Short mmCIF file of C-alpha atoms and ligand atoms in Angstrom, two decimals:
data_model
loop_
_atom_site.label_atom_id
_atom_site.label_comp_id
_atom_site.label_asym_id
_atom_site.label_seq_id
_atom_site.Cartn_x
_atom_site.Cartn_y
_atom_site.Cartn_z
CA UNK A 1 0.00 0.00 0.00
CA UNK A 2 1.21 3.55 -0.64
CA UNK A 3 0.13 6.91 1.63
CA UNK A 4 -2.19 9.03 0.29
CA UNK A 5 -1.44 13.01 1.26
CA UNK A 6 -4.29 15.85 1.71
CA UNK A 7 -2.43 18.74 1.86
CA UNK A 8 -3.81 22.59 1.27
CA UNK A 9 -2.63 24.59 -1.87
CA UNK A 10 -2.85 28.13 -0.47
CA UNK A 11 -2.18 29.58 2.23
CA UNK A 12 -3.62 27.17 5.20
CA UNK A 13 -7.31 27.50 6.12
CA UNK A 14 -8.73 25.51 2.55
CA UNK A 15 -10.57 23.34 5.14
CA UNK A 16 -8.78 19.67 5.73
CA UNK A 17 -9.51 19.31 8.84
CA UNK A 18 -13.25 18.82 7.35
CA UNK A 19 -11.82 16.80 4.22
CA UNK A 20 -9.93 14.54 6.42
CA UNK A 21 -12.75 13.82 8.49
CA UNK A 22 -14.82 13.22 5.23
CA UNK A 23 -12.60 10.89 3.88
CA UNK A 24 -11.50 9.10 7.24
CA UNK A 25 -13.95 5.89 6.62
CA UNK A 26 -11.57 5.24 3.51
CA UNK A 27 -8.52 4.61 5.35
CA UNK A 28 -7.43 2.89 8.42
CA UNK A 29 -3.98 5.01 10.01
CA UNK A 30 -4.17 9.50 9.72
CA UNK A 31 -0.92 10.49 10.46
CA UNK A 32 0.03 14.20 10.37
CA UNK A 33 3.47 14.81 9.58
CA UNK A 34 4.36 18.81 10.09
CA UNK A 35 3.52 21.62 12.03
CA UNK A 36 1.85 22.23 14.98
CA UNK A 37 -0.29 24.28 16.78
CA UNK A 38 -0.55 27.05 14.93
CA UNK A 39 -3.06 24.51 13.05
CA UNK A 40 -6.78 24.56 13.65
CA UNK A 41 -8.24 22.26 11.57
CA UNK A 42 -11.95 22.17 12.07
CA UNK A 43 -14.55 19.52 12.25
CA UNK A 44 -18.32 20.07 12.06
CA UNK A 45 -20.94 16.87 12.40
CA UNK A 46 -24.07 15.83 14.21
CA UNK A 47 -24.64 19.53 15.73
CA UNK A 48 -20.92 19.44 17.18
CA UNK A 49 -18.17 22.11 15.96
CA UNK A 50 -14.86 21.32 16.84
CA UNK A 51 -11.25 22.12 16.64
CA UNK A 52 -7.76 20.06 16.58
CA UNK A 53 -4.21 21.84 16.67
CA UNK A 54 -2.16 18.63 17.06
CA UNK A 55 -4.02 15.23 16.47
CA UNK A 56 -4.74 14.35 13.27
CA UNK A 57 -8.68 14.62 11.90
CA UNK A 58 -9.47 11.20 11.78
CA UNK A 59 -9.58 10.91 15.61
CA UNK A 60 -13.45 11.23 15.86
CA UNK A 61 -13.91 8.47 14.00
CA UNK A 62 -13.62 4.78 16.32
CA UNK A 63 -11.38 2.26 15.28
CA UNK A 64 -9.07 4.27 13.17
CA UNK A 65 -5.09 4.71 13.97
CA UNK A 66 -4.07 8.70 14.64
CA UNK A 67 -0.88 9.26 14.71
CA UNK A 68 1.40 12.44 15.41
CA UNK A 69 4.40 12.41 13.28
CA UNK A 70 8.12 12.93 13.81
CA UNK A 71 7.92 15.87 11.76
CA UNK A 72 5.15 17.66 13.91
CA UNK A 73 5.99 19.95 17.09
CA UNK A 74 4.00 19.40 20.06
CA UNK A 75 3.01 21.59 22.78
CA UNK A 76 2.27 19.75 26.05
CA UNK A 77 -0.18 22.28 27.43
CA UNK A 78 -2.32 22.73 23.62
CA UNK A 79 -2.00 19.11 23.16
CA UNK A 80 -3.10 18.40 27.19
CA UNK A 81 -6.37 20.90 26.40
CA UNK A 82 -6.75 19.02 23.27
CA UNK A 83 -6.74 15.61 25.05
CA UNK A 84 -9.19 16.21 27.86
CA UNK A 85 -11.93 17.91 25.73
CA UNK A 86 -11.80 14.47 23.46
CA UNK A 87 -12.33 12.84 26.70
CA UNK A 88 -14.90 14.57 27.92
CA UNK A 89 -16.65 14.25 24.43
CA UNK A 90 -16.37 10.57 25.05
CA UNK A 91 -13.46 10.05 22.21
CA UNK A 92 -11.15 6.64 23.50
CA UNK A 93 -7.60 8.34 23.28
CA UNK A 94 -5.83 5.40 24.82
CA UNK A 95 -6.47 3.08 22.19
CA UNK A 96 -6.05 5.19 19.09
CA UNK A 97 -3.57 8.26 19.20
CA UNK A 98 0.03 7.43 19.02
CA UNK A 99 2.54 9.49 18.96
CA UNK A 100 6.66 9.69 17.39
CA UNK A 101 9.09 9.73 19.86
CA UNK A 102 11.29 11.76 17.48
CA UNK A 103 7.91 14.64 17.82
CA UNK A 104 9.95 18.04 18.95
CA UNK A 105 8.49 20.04 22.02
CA UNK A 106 7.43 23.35 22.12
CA UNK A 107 9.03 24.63 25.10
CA UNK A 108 7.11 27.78 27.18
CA UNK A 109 10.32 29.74 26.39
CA UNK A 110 9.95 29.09 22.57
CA UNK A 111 6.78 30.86 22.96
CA UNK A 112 7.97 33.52 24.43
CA UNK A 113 11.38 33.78 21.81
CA UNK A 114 8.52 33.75 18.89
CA UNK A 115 6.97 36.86 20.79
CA UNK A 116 10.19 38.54 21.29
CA UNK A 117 11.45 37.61 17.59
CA UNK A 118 8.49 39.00 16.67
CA UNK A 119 8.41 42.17 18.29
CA UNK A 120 12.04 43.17 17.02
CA UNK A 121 10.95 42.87 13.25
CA UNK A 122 8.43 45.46 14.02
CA UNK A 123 6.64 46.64 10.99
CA UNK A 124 8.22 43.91 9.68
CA UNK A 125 6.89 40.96 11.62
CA UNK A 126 5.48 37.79 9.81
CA UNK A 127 1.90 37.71 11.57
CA UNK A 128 3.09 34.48 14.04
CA UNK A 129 0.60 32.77 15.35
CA UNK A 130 3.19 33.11 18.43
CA UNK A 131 2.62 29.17 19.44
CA UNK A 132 6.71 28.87 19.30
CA UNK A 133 7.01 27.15 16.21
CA UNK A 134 9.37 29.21 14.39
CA UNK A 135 12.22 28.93 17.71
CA UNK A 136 11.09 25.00 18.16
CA UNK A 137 12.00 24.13 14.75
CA UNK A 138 15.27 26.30 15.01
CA UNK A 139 16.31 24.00 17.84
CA UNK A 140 15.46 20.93 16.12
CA UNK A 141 17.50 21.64 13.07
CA UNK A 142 20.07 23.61 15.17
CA UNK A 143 20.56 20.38 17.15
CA UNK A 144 19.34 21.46 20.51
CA UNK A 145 15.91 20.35 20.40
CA UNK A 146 14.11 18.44 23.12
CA UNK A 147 11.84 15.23 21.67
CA UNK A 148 8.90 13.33 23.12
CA UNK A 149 11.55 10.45 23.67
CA UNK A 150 13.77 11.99 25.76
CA UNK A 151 11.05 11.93 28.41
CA UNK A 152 11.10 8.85 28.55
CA UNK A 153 14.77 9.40 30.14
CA UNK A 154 15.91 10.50 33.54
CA UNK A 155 18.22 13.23 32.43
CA UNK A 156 14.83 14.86 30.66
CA UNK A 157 14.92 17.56 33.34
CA UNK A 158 18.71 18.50 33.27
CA UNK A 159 18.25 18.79 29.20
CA UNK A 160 15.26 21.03 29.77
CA UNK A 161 17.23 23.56 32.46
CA UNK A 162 20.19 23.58 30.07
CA UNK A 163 17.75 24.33 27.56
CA UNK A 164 15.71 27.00 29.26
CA UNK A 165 19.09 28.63 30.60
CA UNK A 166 19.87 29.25 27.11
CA UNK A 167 16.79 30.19 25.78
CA UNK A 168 16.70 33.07 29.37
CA UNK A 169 20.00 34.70 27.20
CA UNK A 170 18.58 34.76 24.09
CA UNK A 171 15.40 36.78 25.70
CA UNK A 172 18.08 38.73 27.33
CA UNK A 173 19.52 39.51 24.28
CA UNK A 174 15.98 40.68 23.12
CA UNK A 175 15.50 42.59 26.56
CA UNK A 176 12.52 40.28 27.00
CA UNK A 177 11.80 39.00 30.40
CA UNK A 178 11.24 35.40 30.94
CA UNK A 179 8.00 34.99 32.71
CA UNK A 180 7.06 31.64 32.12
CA UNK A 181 6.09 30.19 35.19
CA UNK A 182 2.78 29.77 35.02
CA UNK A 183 2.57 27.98 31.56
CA UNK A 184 5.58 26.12 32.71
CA UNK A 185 3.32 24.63 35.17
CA UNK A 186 1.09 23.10 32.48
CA UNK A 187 4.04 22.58 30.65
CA UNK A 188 5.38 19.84 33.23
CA UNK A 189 1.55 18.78 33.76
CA UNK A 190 1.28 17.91 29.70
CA UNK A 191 4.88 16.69 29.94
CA UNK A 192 3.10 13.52 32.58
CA UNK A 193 0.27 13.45 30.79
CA UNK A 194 2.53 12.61 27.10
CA UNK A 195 4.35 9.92 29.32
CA UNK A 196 1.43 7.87 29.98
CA UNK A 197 0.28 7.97 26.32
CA UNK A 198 1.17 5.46 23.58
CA UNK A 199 4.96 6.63 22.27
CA UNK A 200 5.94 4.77 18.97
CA UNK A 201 8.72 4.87 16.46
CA UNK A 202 6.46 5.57 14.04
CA UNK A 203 8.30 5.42 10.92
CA UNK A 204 8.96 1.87 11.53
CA UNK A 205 5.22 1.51 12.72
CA UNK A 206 3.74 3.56 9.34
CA UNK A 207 5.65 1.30 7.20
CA UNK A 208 4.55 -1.75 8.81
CA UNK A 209 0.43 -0.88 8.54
CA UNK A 210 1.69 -0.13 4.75
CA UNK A 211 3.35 -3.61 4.35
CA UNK A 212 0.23 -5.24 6.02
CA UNK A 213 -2.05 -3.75 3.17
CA UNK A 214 -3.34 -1.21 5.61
CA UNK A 215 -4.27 2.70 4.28
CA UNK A 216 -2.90 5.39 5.55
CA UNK A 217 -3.43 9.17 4.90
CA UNK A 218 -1.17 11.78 5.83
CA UNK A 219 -2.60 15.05 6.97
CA UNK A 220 -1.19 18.08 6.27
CA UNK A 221 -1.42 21.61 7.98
CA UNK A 222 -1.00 24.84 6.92
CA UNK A 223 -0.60 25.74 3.25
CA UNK A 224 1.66 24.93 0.42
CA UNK A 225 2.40 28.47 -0.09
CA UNK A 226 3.85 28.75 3.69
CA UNK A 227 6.66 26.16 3.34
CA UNK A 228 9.63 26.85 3.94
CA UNK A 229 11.00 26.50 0.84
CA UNK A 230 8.91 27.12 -1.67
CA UNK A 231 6.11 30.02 -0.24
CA UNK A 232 6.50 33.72 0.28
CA UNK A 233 9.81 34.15 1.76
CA UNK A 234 10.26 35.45 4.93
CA UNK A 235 6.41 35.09 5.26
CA UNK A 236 6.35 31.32 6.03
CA UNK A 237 5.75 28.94 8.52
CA UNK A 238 9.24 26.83 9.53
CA UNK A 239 8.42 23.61 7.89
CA UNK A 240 8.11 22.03 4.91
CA UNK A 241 4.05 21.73 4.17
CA UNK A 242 4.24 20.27 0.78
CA UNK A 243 4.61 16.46 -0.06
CA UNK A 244 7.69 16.08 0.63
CA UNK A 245 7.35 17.14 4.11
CA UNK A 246 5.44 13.66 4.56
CA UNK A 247 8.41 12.00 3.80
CA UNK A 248 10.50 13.48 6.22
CA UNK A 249 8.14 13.98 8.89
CA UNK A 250 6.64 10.37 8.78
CA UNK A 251 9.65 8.31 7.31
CA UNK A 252 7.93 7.26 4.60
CA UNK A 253 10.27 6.67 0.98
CA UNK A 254 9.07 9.07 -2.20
CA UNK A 255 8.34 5.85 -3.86
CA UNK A 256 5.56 4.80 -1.03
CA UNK A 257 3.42 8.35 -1.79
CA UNK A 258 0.27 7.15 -4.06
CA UNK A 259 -2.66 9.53 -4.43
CA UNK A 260 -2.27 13.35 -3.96
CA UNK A 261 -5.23 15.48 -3.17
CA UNK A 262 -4.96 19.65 -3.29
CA UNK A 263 -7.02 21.62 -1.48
CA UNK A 264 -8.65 25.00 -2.41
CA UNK A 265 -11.02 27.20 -1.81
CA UNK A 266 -12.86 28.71 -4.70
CA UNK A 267 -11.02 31.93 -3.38
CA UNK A 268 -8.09 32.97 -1.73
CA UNK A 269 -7.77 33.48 2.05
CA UNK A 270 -4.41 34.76 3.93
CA UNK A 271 -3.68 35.11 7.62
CA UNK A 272 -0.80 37.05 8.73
CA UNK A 273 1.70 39.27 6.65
CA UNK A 274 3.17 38.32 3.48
CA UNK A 275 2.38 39.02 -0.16
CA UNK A 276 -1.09 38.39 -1.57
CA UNK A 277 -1.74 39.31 -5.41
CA UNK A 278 -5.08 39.09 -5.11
CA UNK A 279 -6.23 40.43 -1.97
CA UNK A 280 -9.46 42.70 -2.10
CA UNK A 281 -8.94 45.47 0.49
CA UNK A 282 -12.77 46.28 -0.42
CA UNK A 283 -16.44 45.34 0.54
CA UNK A 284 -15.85 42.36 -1.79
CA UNK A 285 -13.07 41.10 0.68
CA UNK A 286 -15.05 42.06 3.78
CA UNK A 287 -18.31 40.20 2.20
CA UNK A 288 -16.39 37.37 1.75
CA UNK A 289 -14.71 37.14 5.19
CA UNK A 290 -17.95 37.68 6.61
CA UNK A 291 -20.06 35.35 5.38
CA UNK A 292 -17.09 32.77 4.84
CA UNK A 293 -16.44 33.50 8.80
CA UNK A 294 -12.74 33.87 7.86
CA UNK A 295 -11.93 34.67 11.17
CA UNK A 296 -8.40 32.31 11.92
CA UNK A 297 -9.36 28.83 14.08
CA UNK A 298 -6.46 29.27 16.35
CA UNK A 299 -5.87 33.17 16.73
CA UNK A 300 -9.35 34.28 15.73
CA UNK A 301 -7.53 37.07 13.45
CA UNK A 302 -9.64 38.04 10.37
CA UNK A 303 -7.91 36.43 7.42
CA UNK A 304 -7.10 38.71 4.31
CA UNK A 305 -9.47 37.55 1.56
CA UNK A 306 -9.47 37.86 -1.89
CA UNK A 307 -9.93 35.78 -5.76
CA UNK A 308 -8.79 32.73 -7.21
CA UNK A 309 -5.26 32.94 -7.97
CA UNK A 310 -4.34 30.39 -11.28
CA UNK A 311 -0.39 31.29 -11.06
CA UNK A 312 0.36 30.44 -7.14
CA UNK A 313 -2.51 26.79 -7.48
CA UNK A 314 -0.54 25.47 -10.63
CA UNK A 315 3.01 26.37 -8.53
CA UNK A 316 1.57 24.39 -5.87
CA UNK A 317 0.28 21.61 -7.94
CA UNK A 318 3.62 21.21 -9.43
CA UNK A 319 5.39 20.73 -5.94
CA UNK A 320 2.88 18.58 -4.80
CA UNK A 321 2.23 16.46 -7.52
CA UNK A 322 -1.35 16.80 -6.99
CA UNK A 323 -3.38 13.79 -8.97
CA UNK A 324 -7.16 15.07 -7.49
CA UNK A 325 -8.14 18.43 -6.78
CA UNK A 326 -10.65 19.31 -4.00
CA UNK A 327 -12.69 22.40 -3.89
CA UNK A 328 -13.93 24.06 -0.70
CA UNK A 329 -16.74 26.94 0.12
CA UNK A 330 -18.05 27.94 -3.20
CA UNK A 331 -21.02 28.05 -1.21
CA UNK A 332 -19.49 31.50 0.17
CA UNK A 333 -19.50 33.27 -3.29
CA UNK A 334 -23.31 32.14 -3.43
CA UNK A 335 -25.24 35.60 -4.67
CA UNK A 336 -22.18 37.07 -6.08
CA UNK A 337 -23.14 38.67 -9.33
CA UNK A 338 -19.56 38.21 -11.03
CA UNK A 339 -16.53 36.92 -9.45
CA UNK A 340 -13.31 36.92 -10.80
CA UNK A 341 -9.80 34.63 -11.02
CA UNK A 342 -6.31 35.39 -11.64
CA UNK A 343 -5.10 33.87 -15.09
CA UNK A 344 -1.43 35.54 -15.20
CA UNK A 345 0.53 38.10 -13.14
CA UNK A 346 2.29 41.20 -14.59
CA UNK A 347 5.76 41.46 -13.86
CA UNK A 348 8.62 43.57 -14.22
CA UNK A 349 6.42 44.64 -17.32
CA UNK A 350 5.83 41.21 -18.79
CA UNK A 351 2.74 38.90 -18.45
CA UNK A 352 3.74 35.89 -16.60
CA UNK A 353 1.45 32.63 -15.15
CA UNK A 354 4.34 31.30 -12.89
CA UNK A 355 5.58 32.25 -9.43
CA UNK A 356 8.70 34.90 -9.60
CA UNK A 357 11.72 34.26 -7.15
CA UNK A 358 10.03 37.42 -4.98
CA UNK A 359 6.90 38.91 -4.60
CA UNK A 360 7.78 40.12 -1.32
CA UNK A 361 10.14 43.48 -2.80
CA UNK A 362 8.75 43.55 -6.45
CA UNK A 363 4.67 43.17 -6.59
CA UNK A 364 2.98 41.55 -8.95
CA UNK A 365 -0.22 42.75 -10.41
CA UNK A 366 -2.93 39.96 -11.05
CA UNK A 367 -4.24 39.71 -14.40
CA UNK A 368 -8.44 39.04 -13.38
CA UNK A 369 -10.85 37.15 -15.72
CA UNK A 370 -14.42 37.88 -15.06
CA UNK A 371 -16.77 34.99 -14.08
CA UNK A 372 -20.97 34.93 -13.92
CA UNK A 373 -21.66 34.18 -10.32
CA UNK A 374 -23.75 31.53 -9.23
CA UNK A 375 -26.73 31.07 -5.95
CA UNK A 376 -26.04 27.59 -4.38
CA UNK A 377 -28.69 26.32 -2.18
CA UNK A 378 -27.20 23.06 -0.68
CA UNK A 379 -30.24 21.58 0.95
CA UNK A 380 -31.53 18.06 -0.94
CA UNK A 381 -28.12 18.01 -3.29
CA UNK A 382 -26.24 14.40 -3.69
CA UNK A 383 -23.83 14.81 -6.01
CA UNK A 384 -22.21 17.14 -8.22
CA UNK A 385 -24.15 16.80 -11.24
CA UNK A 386 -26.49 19.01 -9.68
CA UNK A 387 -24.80 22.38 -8.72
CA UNK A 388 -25.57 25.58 -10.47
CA UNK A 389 -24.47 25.60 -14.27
CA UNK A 390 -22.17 28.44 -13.78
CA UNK A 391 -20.50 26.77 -10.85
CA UNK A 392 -19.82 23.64 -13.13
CA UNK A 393 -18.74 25.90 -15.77
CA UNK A 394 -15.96 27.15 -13.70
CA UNK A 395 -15.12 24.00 -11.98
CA UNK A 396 -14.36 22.62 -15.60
CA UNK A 397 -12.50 25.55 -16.46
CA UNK A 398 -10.23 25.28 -13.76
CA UNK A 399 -9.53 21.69 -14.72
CA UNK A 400 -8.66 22.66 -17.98
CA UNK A 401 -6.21 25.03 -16.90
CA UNK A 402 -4.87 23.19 -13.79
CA UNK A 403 -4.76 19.99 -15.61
CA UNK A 404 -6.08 17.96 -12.68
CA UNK A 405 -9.14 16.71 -11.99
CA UNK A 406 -11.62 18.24 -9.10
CA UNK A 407 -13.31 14.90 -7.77
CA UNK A 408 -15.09 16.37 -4.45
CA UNK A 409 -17.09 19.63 -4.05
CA UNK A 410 -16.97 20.91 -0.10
CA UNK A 411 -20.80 23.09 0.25
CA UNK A 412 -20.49 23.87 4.02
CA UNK A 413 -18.63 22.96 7.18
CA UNK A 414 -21.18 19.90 7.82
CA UNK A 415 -19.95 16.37 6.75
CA UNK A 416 -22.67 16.15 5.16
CA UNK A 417 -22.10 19.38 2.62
CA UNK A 418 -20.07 17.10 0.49
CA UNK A 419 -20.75 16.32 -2.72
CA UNK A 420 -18.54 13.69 -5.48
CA UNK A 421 -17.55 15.08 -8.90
CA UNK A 422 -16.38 11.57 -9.35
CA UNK A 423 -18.16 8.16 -8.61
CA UNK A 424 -15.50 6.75 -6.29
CA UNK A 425 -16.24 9.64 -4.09
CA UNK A 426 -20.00 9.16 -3.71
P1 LIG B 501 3.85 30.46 12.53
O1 LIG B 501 3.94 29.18 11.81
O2 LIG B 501 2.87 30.43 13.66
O3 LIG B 501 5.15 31.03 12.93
O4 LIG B 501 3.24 31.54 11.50
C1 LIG B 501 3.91 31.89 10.29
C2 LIG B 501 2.90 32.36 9.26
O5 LIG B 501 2.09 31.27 8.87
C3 LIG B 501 1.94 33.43 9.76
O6 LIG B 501 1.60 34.28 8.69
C4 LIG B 501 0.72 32.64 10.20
O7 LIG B 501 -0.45 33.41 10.17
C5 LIG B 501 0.72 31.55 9.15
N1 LIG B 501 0.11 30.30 9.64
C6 LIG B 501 0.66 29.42 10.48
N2 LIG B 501 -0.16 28.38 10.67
C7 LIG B 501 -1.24 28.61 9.92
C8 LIG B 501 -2.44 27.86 9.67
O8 LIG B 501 -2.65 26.75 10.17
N3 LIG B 501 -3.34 28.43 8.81
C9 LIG B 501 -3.09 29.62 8.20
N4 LIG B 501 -1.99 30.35 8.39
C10 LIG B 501 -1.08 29.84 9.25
#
């Protein structure tokens, strides 16, 4: 068996956490692989909204195999909150959520050296969610980080002083005091709590539910155009959100990833600073963020809004070898007499349709195409074949110029606002 990734082709937000869920029955292990909590993905079903930072979306549903990744950072005190709600909602934890020893933790003084980091860049910050993630991912690749299995150890505590005594000079350096004692506290609380759980070498685990013909679907958070690599430059999160990442942060080979499925909205949503060719700083933008509630899961910032953009979602379907497109919330743009999409940027003077080396220091100017807008009422739809002509008119021109197929239509937050464009989806 191969693992199948669902990963978002913006900038985060495209709604996984709902696909996930959706698609969960399909597959028997949901492993996320990067990130942390600076993730909400949200779930919505039977009446009941709710949101996940760190454990993967298929946890709601009994029987199936969550597991954290090596590639994710964990936050004892999120991940403890995140715990006891799913026990008090009933959810059986101790028999399926597992998570990688080699998991990095978010220490209470990596919070604090995002919010110090971030307060030097002043006008130029990046819009941190401030969870740490940024300074817990600079540890791990500067070789000082601190992983779920060294608390398994007795030195744990010694390596966590040493740590904290060097993270206190850093903030000194920033003339930031270090005031963390009360969410060390619930640091050291999540810290017991993450020993008692289920701690796995989960690469060799993964592999071994693939060689037993089991399914497995890595999760992805954030956006593809926040990696590290390949988005907008400074304005990134500090891992690598694309396919690849699932290699690295599961331990899976290149030659084990089947299916790929890209997320989108039928818009464009950002959350933070960075560049954003098509953001509408009009009552377009604020229609859309209001009645798309794009308000951020985890910070509850109102997320930038704006169209369609053709140039970033084929960049992103090119680093992610996407094989089935997924589209999310056209339901939002329901009333909208005209909408619009981005076909090509201008560029140093020249019409262009792929991603420049940066957009930060020279803008881009989006080249729009005018669509007829569609009304979308959801209630008593099944499939596809019955949304609004003009919605299916654009759906199929976006597969003509993205070149990939769009096999499942998201209508609303509910489970059930899910409709196939394809009959294995039904
Ligand atoms: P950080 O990863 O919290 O340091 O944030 C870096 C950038 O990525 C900021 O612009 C955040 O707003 C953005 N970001 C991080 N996580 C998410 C997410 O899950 N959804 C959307 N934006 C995110």
């Amino acid at each position: 068996m191969k693992v199948d990734v669902l990963l978002g082709l913006q900038w985060g937000d495209e709604g996984k956490g709902k696909v996930v869920d959706v698609l969960a029955p399909r597959y028997d292990v949901i492993a996320r692989f990067q990130g942390g909590p600076n993730a909400g993905h949200t779930l919505e079903f039977e009446g009941i909204k709710h949101v996940l930072h760190t454990i993967p979306s298929g946890i709601f549903h009994p029987g199936k195999v969550n597991i954290i990744g090596n590639g994710v950072v964990i936050d004892p005190v999120i991940f403890k909150k995140e715990v006891d709600a799913l026990i008090k909602m009933g959810v059986d934890i101790s028999k399926n959520l597992f998570i990688s020893r080699k998991a990095h933790l978010i220490l209470p003084t990596h919070r604090m050296l995002d919010a110090a980091s971030e307060a030097s860049k002043g006008k130029a910050k990046i819009g941190s969610t401030l969870k740490g993630i940024g300074p817990a991912y600079m540890d791990k690749t500067g070789r000082n980080g601190l992983r779920v299995g060294d608390i398994e150890h007795s030195g744990f505590q010694a390596r966590y002083d040493a740590l904290v005594a060097k993270h206190t000079e850093l903030l000194n350096f920033y003339h930031f005091e270090n005031s963390i004692t009360e969410y060390e506290k619930g640091f050291l609380e999540g810290i017991e709590m993450i020993r008692s759980m289920n701690l796995i070498d989960s690469e060799y685990e993964i592999n071994d539910f693939l060689s037993k013909g089991k399914s497995v679907l890595a999760e992805g958070a954030q956006g593809s155009l926040l990696d590290i690599d390949f988005g907008s430059y400074p304005f990134v999160t500090s891992s690598n959100t694309i396919t690849a990442g699932t290699c690295t942060g599961l331990g899976v080979a290149p030659s084990k990833i089947g299916e790929v499925y890209g997320i989108f909205k039928a818009y464009c949503t950002r959350v933070g600073s960075g560049p954003f060719p098509t953001e509408l700083n009009d009552e377009t933008g604020e229609l859309i963020r209001k009645v798309g509630n794009e308000f951020g899961a985890t910070t509850g910032r109102p997320r930038r809004c704006g169209w369609l953009d053709l140039p970033a979602l084929k960049y992103t379907i090119l680093l992610n070898g996407v094989t089935k497109l997924i589209m999310t919330k056209p339901d939002v743009l329901s009333g909208f007499k005209s909408i619009s999409v981005c076909t090509h940027y201008i560029y140093e003077g020249r019409k262009i349709d792929h991603m420049p080396f940066d957009i930060v220091n020279n803008e881009v100017q989006p080249v729009l195409m005018e669509f007829p807008g569609w009304t979308l009422q959801g209630d008593g739809m099944n499939d596809a074949s019955q949304l609004p002509k003009e919605l299916s008119d654009y759906i199929n021109f976006l597969e003509t110029e993205l070149g990939v197929p769009v096999v499942i239509v998201s209508i609303g937050p509910d489970r059930k606002e899910t409709l196939a464009r394809h009959p294995e989806f039904a």
